[in-house]
Amino acid sequence: MSGLRGPPRKGENFELSADLNSEYREKRKDAIKKVIANMTVQKDVSGLFPDVLKNMQTDDLEQKKLVYLYLMNYAKTQPELVILAVNTFVKDTDDPNPLVRALAIRTMGCLRAEKIIDYLCDPLQKCLRDDNPYVRKTAALCVAKLYDLKPELVIENGFLETLQEMIADSNPMVVSNTVAALSDIHTAAVAAGTTSDHFHITSVILNKLLVALNECSEWGRVAILNALARYETQDAQESEHICERVVPQFQHANASVVLAAVKVIMIHMRSVRQDNLTKTFIRKMAPPLVTLLSNPPEVQWVALRNINLLLQKRPDLLSNEMRVFFCKYNDPLYVKVEKLDIMVRLAGESNVDALLSELKEYASEVDVDFVRRSIKAIGQTAIKIDEAAERCVNVLLELIGTRVSYVVQEAVVDIFRKYPSTYEGVIPTLCANLDELDEPEAKASLIWIIGEYANKIDNADELLAIFVDTFTEESYPVQLQTLTAVVKLFLQKPDSSQGLVQRVLNTATKDCDSPDVRDRAYIYWRLLSTDPGAAKAVVLSQRPPISLPRTTVSPQLLEELLGEVSSLASVYHKPAETFVGPGRIGIDSLQRKASEIADERVAAQKALQTVAQGQQAENLLDFADDGAEGGQQPSGLAATTVLAQTPAAANILAGTSSNPLDDLVSIFGSANMSVPTVQPGQSANPLAGFSFNTAASPMPPATPSVLQAASPPTQQSQQEDLLGLF
Amino acid sequence: MAIDGLIILDSAGRPIIQSGFHSVPPAYPILHIDALNNALSAASRPDDVDPVLSVPSLTIDAPSACCHAKVADMRLLCPISGDVDPLYAFAFMQTFVDILRDYFGQLSAETLKENFDVVYQLLEETLDSGGHPLTTSPNALRDIVLPPSLLNKVLSVAGVSGLATPLSNSQPFASPIPWRKAGVRYNNNEIYFDVAETLEAIINKNGTPAASNVWGRIESNCKLSGTPDLLLTFSNFQSLTDCSFHPCIRLQRWARDKTLSFVPPDGHFKLMEYRYAPASASTMHQVAVPFSLRSSIQLQEHGGSFDVTLSSRLTTRAMDSVTIELFLGEGASGASCISSHNASWSFDLRTLTLKWELKNVQPSGNYTLRGTFTSTTQIPRPSRAFRVRFDIMQHTFSALKIDQLKLAGEMYKPYKGMRGRSAGDIEWRW
């Protein structure tokens, strides 16, 4: 073992070589272990290949495994030497010990050497029909690996048919591994663009899967459940049958089995017609999801992301369980953030008091980011539950009284927009704390409030003058807000603020670095100088009150994602194609099939790019009401035909309207609640999508979350300005 | 639908052991290790790093994600590519760690380095190179990978390895029940059940619980010969909810009459997990916390003083190994305290946490800790809650009782044992 840590001695490989050829078997075995140890720490022991190979023929299974391990590691770099091992491999597949047979066939599958492959088919044929289930299941998985390397060999030898027969095997372990192998082949075939369905699930196969489901290992169950999720049911009755058979899996100890079962239920429940059945399934789904929260934080997080998604479809799922989601102060931030989101989702009149007192507690915590989100959650609660709005405002005011007032202003803006002219009484309190603000978001929000209610705040011009004085030192969001607020003030009180508006327009157009700020200043200037009446109509127009969207993703995408529960897509809340691409291609097959695949891949790449462009174009012109999506992007439609077999890509096309930038930012869930707060504005207002984009795109990816909460009011007025220009 | 492999990193972020990664470019695992190490070094608290990291890949069309979890002084990471369930990766990592614990006892980077040959064999047996977990049931694994044992070492030193390695069971996987070995024989047939419950609660300033849950699990140690078919009934199953079971449990039977019918695996295994929900609606979520904590904390510039009293509400039982922790906030630089009953306290400069340890809390006993702390920040901001952990032996919150255990399929009368153990992890706000 000293070889693992000790400094490399001179001629170590030479010594090892001598030991490998020793006449004492114990010495040889020790030497093999040392070789493997060296291999692990990335030392080059490939020179010992022939010596190690000599030790392959042995009765000692452990030694055999170690030699195989070595072979697998160097087979890629030394394919011509591996050929020397072929005979032993083939002989081992006839060994009386099933472990040796399985080991040999498994290793041959892993070697990925072209020359070995040709010798693989005969033994594989034999092993697929072996007496021992362990050998059969190992062989089944080996077929999938062979398909990855040389699909034509699999088809020529009829291995696919054999596999399909093996689904009826008496041993559940064999069934589940066969399903896994067939699924892998299916995925690979789809990725390579084959049209024939290598794993077509018939109702006969379905029944066999359902039987095996209760008897195999947890991993086998996941494989079978995933296959079930793909099955297209004939009628409602069949869907019900599947759901009923899968529901008991909710009680499996393994979390991934639970989530895979949830996925199957969510998919097949769509065609269940009986409402009471659906209700039963939903009721049974809640306990296992709650149980997942007793797991380590990383499992909790994945579970929470999935729960978040499920709640968007079924808000009643966990309605009595809000307390389970209360945050502990030592939860990791990523868990807390998800819990907050879910708590707001579960908020109702009955539990809002408990929620508010929790949120207030969080607002006094140490972690600034978490505090910020908690306060935002208070604002969201106010928007969601009308009856509780006043209580929320009171909590926010109390928070202003304490030192932690980071973003209280932001939350207040949301409340103002939802309940215009209801809570104006709090404005003086907000303004009193003006000096203490140093967060740009809080400043920007407060400035918006001052501008919006300029006619009700007596010293609005004085307050805004403070910001105009320091205009060039402020951050861009604050500058934009100041600009708009001053213009609003001018339109409401033209006499007292003429000088101020002149000053701010001058500064903004001459001394400002940001093109956004300059552009907006120019527009205002032009607007004010040509037609003050139009300016008034545009800048001071009534905005529709906002409401908290029930979903953070569009309904179509939600359906798509619910079909992908228990996958990366459901964790990212993005369709798989946005981060996976059309298929996964191993490097070997890439080199081998380079020429033939290249065209296809280029085509697929192009198609995806077109989709992306279409998406952008669509965003620029986003009319955002779901009805109008179909015909908007001709460039994208062309791509749909290419990607017909990948429904999720089509779904992007169909107007999920997820901004690519937004993808980048919110992939880990940052501020995904605040994005849609913009959308209600959009639906009322044809060009809102445009304004949001213009604001978001010039910013570095890290800042949109900064902008989002502050942007709805301003961005809107900005595009209204544009309308005025036309 | 499969994971790409498994990598085990030591505390410095260097790989100790990794699976083959045969079907991906050699740079692939390295990219993932780098991505994780970068994320860890960029984060202010390593615990706050997202458990699923997106990793850019060499080829444009196959970005991947890296799922990672901390285990002892190591980090396990599972690269996944494509639309794979991250939970699948986490579940596999958890299973693999359980297997390693089963083989080596306490885990550390050092143990794995010493037994790397066994770890490699385990990795080969549990994870297919295509990324499908294979044999993960400890019963079946012990047939094909021999645990390191003194006997093996002695034999190998003596040079008679031939005796140590041949398989005692030439027909592995011959057992019709995947989780149970065939042909088990014991002289004394015994089965033990450990009921362990953990109370997790958040207590508000006024002493009322904001949330409280009792999570329970039943672990079993089975030493029964042959293929015993057991039927276990509880006297008070009504209060068990959200149950999840070992695959050996016949779920239909549980759904029908709330009895556990199963053929157990051999050795240690986790029979079931549950949540304890008291039956009456009024006491929902209201399992009583067995102690109360009164505290007064005064914050001043560059420090503060505190006075904490812990009183046991239990009248007959003692609480063991009670620890009370308080994070003193960024910049905390030291503390000095006086504790009653000679209990020990410590301040950890690395985690900035004050820790007060009471080995044994007597029924109805009162314990106090007074002291001051200093901080380099002007306005210290300690966390708003104490974290209190405790154990109570021979006690369960649910008072779960095994009514009877019937054995079918074998002729002997087994010895049965059951014991309870409670623990608590309470967040007490001040």
CSV table of N, CA and C in Angstrom, one decimal, chain B residues 315-403:
chain,number,residue,atom,x,y,z
B,315,THR,N,-40.4,14.3,33.9
B,315,THR,CA,-40.4,14.1,35.4
B,315,THR,C,-39.8,12.8,35.8
B,316,THR,N,-39.6,11.9,34.8
B,316,THR,CA,-39.0,10.6,35.3
B,316,THR,C,-37.8,10.3,34.5
B,317,ARG,N,-37.6,10.8,33.3
B,317,ARG,CA,-36.5,10.4,32.5
B,317,ARG,C,-35.4,11.4,32.4
B,318,ALA,N,-34.2,11.0,32.2
B,318,ALA,CA,-33.1,11.9,32.0
B,318,ALA,C,-32.9,12.1,30.5
B,319,MET,N,-32.4,13.3,30.1
B,319,MET,CA,-32.0,13.5,28.7
B,319,MET,C,-30.4,13.3,28.7
B,320,ASP,N,-30.0,12.7,27.6
B,320,ASP,CA,-28.5,12.5,27.5
B,320,ASP,C,-28.0,13.4,26.4
B,321,SER,N,-26.7,13.6,26.5
B,321,SER,CA,-25.9,14.4,25.5
B,321,SER,C,-26.7,15.5,24.9
B,322,VAL,N,-27.1,16.4,25.8
B,322,VAL,CA,-27.8,17.6,25.3
B,322,VAL,C,-26.7,18.6,24.9
B,323,THR,N,-26.9,19.1,23.7
B,323,THR,CA,-26.0,20.2,23.2
B,323,THR,C,-26.8,21.4,22.8
B,324,ILE,N,-26.4,22.6,23.2
B,324,ILE,CA,-27.1,23.8,22.9
B,324,ILE,C,-26.1,24.7,22.1
B,325,GLU,N,-26.4,25.0,20.9
B,325,GLU,CA,-25.5,25.8,20.1
B,325,GLU,C,-26.1,27.1,19.7
B,326,LEU,N,-25.2,28.1,19.7
B,326,LEU,CA,-25.7,29.5,19.2
B,326,LEU,C,-24.6,30.0,18.3
B,327,PHE,N,-25.0,30.4,17.1
B,327,PHE,CA,-24.0,31.0,16.2
B,327,PHE,C,-23.9,32.5,16.6
B,328,LEU,N,-22.7,32.9,16.9
B,328,LEU,CA,-22.6,34.3,17.4
B,328,LEU,C,-22.4,35.4,16.4
B,329,GLY,N,-22.5,35.0,15.1
B,329,GLY,CA,-22.5,36.0,14.1
B,329,GLY,C,-21.1,36.3,13.5
B,330,GLU,N,-21.1,36.8,12.3
B,330,GLU,CA,-19.8,37.1,11.7
B,330,GLU,C,-18.9,38.0,12.6
B,331,GLY,N,-17.7,37.7,12.7
B,331,GLY,CA,-16.8,38.6,13.4
B,331,GLY,C,-16.7,38.2,14.9
B,332,ALA,N,-17.4,37.3,15.4
B,332,ALA,CA,-17.3,36.9,16.8
B,332,ALA,C,-15.9,36.4,17.1
B,333,SER,N,-15.4,36.8,18.2
B,333,SER,CA,-13.9,36.5,18.4
B,333,SER,C,-13.7,35.8,19.6
B,334,GLY,N,-14.6,35.7,20.5
B,334,GLY,CA,-14.3,34.9,21.7
B,334,GLY,C,-15.5,35.0,22.7
B,335,ALA,N,-15.5,34.1,23.7
B,335,ALA,CA,-16.6,34.1,24.6
B,335,ALA,C,-16.0,33.6,26.0
B,336,SER,N,-16.6,34.0,27.0
B,336,SER,CA,-16.3,33.4,28.3
B,336,SER,C,-17.6,33.2,29.1
B,337,CYS,N,-17.7,32.0,29.7
B,337,CYS,CA,-19.0,31.6,30.3
B,337,CYS,C,-18.8,31.0,31.6
B,338,ILE,N,-19.8,31.0,32.4
B,338,ILE,CA,-19.8,30.1,33.6
B,338,ILE,C,-21.1,29.3,33.5
B,339,SER,N,-20.8,28.0,33.7
B,339,SER,CA,-21.9,27.0,33.5
B,339,SER,C,-22.2,26.3,34.9
B,340,SER,N,-23.5,26.1,35.1
B,340,SER,CA,-23.8,25.4,36.4
B,340,SER,C,-23.5,23.9,36.2
B,341,HIS,N,-23.4,23.2,37.2
B,341,HIS,CA,-23.2,21.7,37.3
B,341,HIS,C,-22.0,21.3,36.5
B,342,ASN,N,-21.0,22.2,36.4
B,342,ASN,CA,-19.8,21.8,35.8
B,342,ASN,C,-19.9,21.3,34.3
B,343,ALA,N,-21.0,21.8,33.7
B,343,ALA,CA,-21.2,21.4,32.3
B,343,ALA,C,-20.1,22.1,31.5
B,344,SER,N,-19.8,21.5,30.3
B,344,SER,CA,-18.7,22.1,29.5
B,344,SER,C,-19.3,23.0,28.5
B,345,TRP,N,-18.5,24.0,28.1
B,345,TRP,CA,-18.9,24.9,27.0
B,345,TRP,C,-17.7,25.1,26.2
B,346,SER,N,-17.9,25.5,24.9
B,346,SER,CA,-16.7,25.8,24.1
B,346,SER,C,-17.2,26.8,23.0
B,347,PHE,N,-16.2,27.5,22.5
B,347,PHE,CA,-16.5,28.4,21.4
B,347,PHE,C,-15.6,28.0,20.2
B,348,ASP,N,-16.2,27.7,19.1
B,348,ASP,CA,-15.4,27.2,17.9
B,348,ASP,C,-15.2,28.4,17.0
B,349,LEU,N,-13.9,28.8,16.9
B,349,LEU,CA,-13.6,30.0,16.1
B,349,LEU,C,-13.8,29.8,14.6
B,350,ARG,N,-13.9,28.5,14.2
B,350,ARG,CA,-14.1,28.2,12.8
B,350,ARG,C,-15.5,28.4,12.4
B,351,THR,N,-16.4,27.8,13.2
B,351,THR,CA,-17.8,27.9,12.9
B,351,THR,C,-18.5,29.1,13.6
B,352,LEU,N,-17.7,29.8,14.5
B,352,LEU,CA,-18.2,31.0,15.2
B,352,LEU,C,-19.4,30.6,16.1
B,353,THR,N,-19.4,29.4,16.6
B,353,THR,CA,-20.5,28.9,17.3
B,353,THR,C,-20.2,28.6,18.8
B,354,LEU,N,-21.0,29.0,19.6
B,354,LEU,CA,-20.9,28.7,21.1
B,354,LEU,C,-21.6,27.4,21.3
B,355,LYS,N,-21.0,26.5,22.0
B,355,LYS,CA,-21.6,25.2,22.2
B,355,LYS,C,-21.6,24.9,23.7
B,356,TRP,N,-22.7,24.5,24.2
B,356,TRP,CA,-22.8,24.2,25.6
B,356,TRP,C,-23.3,22.7,25.7
B,357,GLU,N,-22.5,21.9,26.4
B,357,GLU,CA,-22.8,20.5,26.4
B,357,GLU,C,-23.2,20.0,27.8
B,358,LEU,N,-24.3,19.3,27.9
B,358,LEU,CA,-24.7,18.7,29.1
B,358,LEU,C,-24.8,17.2,28.9
B,359,LYS,N,-24.0,16.5,29.6
B,359,LYS,CA,-23.9,15.0,29.4
B,359,LYS,C,-25.2,14.4,29.8
B,360,ASN,N,-25.8,14.9,30.9
B,360,ASN,CA,-26.9,14.3,31.5
B,360,ASN,C,-27.8,15.3,32.1
B,361,VAL,N,-29.0,15.4,31.7
B,361,VAL,CA,-30.0,16.4,32.2
B,361,VAL,C,-31.0,15.6,33.1
B,362,GLN,N,-30.9,15.8,34.4
B,362,GLN,CA,-31.8,15.1,35.3
B,362,GLN,C,-33.3,15.5,35.2
B,363,PRO,N,-34.2,14.7,35.5
B,363,PRO,CA,-35.6,15.0,35.4
B,363,PRO,C,-35.9,16.3,36.2
B,364,SER,N,-36.6,17.2,35.6
B,364,SER,CA,-37.0,18.5,36.2
B,364,SER,C,-35.8,19.3,36.6
B,365,GLY,N,-34.6,19.0,36.1
B,365,GLY,CA,-33.4,19.8,36.5
B,365,GLY,C,-33.3,21.1,35.8
B,366,ASN,N,-32.6,22.1,36.4
B,366,ASN,CA,-32.4,23.4,35.8
B,366,ASN,C,-30.9,23.6,35.6
B,367,TYR,N,-30.6,24.1,34.5
B,367,TYR,CA,-29.1,24.3,34.2
B,367,TYR,C,-29.0,25.7,33.6
B,368,THR,N,-27.9,26.4,34.0
B,368,THR,CA,-27.8,27.7,33.5
B,368,THR,C,-26.4,27.9,32.9
B,369,LEU,N,-26.3,28.8,31.9
B,369,LEU,CA,-25.1,29.2,31.3
B,369,LEU,C,-25.1,30.7,31.3
B,370,ARG,N,-24.1,31.4,31.9
B,370,ARG,CA,-24.0,32.8,31.8
B,370,ARG,C,-22.7,33.2,31.2
B,371,GLY,N,-22.7,34.3,30.5
B,371,GLY,CA,-21.4,34.7,30.0
B,371,GLY,C,-21.4,35.9,29.0
B,372,THR,N,-20.3,36.2,28.5
B,372,THR,CA,-20.2,37.3,27.6
B,372,THR,C,-19.5,36.8,26.3
B,373,PHE,N,-19.7,37.5,25.2
B,373,PHE,CA,-18.8,37.3,24.1
B,373,PHE,C,-18.4,38.6,23.4
B,374,THR,N,-17.3,38.5,22.7
B,374,THR,CA,-16.8,39.6,22.0
B,374,THR,C,-16.8,39.4,20.5
B,375,SER,N,-16.8,40.6,19.8
B,375,SER,CA,-17.0,40.5,18.4
B,375,SER,C,-16.2,41.6,17.8
B,376,THR,N,-15.7,41.4,16.6
B,376,THR,CA,-14.9,42.4,15.9
B,376,THR,C,-15.8,43.4,15.1
B,377,THR,N,-17.0,42.9,14.8
B,377,THR,CA,-18.0,43.8,14.2
B,377,THR,C,-18.6,44.7,15.2
B,378,GLN,N,-19.0,45.9,14.8
B,378,GLN,CA,-19.5,46.8,15.8
B,378,GLN,C,-20.9,46.4,16.3
B,379,ILE,N,-21.7,46.0,15.4
B,379,ILE,CA,-23.0,45.5,15.9
B,379,ILE,C,-23.1,44.0,15.6
B,380,PRO,N,-22.8,43.2,16.6
B,380,PRO,CA,-22.8,41.7,16.4
B,380,PRO,C,-24.2,41.3,16.1
B,381,ARG,N,-24.3,40.3,15.2
B,381,ARG,CA,-25.7,39.8,14.9
B,381,ARG,C,-25.7,38.3,15.0
B,382,PRO,N,-25.8,37.8,16.2
B,382,PRO,CA,-25.9,36.3,16.4
B,382,PRO,C,-27.2,35.8,15.8
B,383,SER,N,-27.2,34.5,15.5
B,383,SER,CA,-28.4,33.9,14.9
B,383,SER,C,-29.6,34.1,15.9
B,384,ARG,N,-30.8,34.0,15.3
B,384,ARG,CA,-31.9,34.3,16.1
B,384,ARG,C,-32.5,33.1,16.9
B,385,ALA,N,-31.7,32.0,16.8
B,385,ALA,CA,-32.2,30.8,17.4
B,385,ALA,C,-31.1,29.9,18.0
B,386,PHE,N,-31.4,29.3,19.1
B,386,PHE,CA,-30.5,28.2,19.6
B,386,PHE,C,-30.8,26.9,18.9
B,387,ARG,N,-29.8,26.1,18.7
B,387,ARG,CA,-30.1,24.8,18.2
B,387,ARG,C,-29.8,23.8,19.4
B,388,VAL,N,-30.9,23.1,19.8
B,388,VAL,CA,-30.7,22.2,20.9
B,388,VAL,C,-30.9,20.8,20.4
B,389,ARG,N,-30.0,19.9,20.8
B,389,ARG,CA,-30.1,18.5,20.4
B,389,ARG,C,-30.0,17.7,21.7
B,390,PHE,N,-30.7,16.6,21.7
B,390,PHE,CA,-30.7,15.7,22.9
B,390,PHE,C,-31.1,14.3,22.5
B,391,ASP,N,-30.8,13.4,23.4
B,391,ASP,CA,-31.2,12.0,23.3
B,391,ASP,C,-31.9,11.6,24.5
B,392,ILE,N,-32.9,10.8,24.3
B,392,ILE,CA,-33.6,10.1,25.5
B,392,ILE,C,-33.6,8.6,25.2
B,393,MET,N,-32.9,7.9,26.1
B,393,MET,CA,-32.9,6.5,25.8
B,393,MET,C,-34.2,5.8,26.3
B,394,GLN,N,-34.4,4.6,25.8
B,394,GLN,CA,-35.6,3.8,26.2
B,394,GLN,C,-36.9,4.6,26.2
B,395,HIS,N,-37.1,5.4,25.2
B,395,HIS,CA,-38.3,6.2,25.1
B,395,HIS,C,-38.6,6.5,23.7
B,396,THR,N,-39.9,6.5,23.4
B,396,THR,CA,-40.3,6.9,22.0
B,396,THR,C,-41.5,7.9,22.2
B,397,PHE,N,-41.5,8.9,21.4
B,397,PHE,CA,-42.6,9.9,21.4
B,397,PHE,C,-43.9,9.3,21.1
B,398,SER,N,-43.9,8.3,20.2
B,398,SER,CA,-45.2,7.8,19.7
B,398,SER,C,-45.6,6.6,20.7
B,399,ALA,N,-44.7,6.2,21.6
B,399,ALA,CA,-45.0,5.0,22.4
B,399,ALA,C,-45.4,3.8,21.6
B,400,LEU,N,-44.8,3.7,20.4
B,400,LEU,CA,-45.1,2.6,19.5
B,400,LEU,C,-44.7,1.2,20.2
B,401,LYS,N,-45.6,0.3,20.1
B,401,LYS,CA,-45.3,-1.0,20.7
B,401,LYS,C,-45.6,-2.1,19.7
B,402,ILE,N,-44.7,-3.1,19.7
B,402,ILE,CA,-44.9,-4.2,18.9
B,402,ILE,C,-45.9,-5.2,19.6
B,403,ASP,N,-47.0,-5.4,19.0
B,403,ASP,CA,-48.0,-6.3,19.6
B,403,ASP,C,-47.6,-7.7,19.6
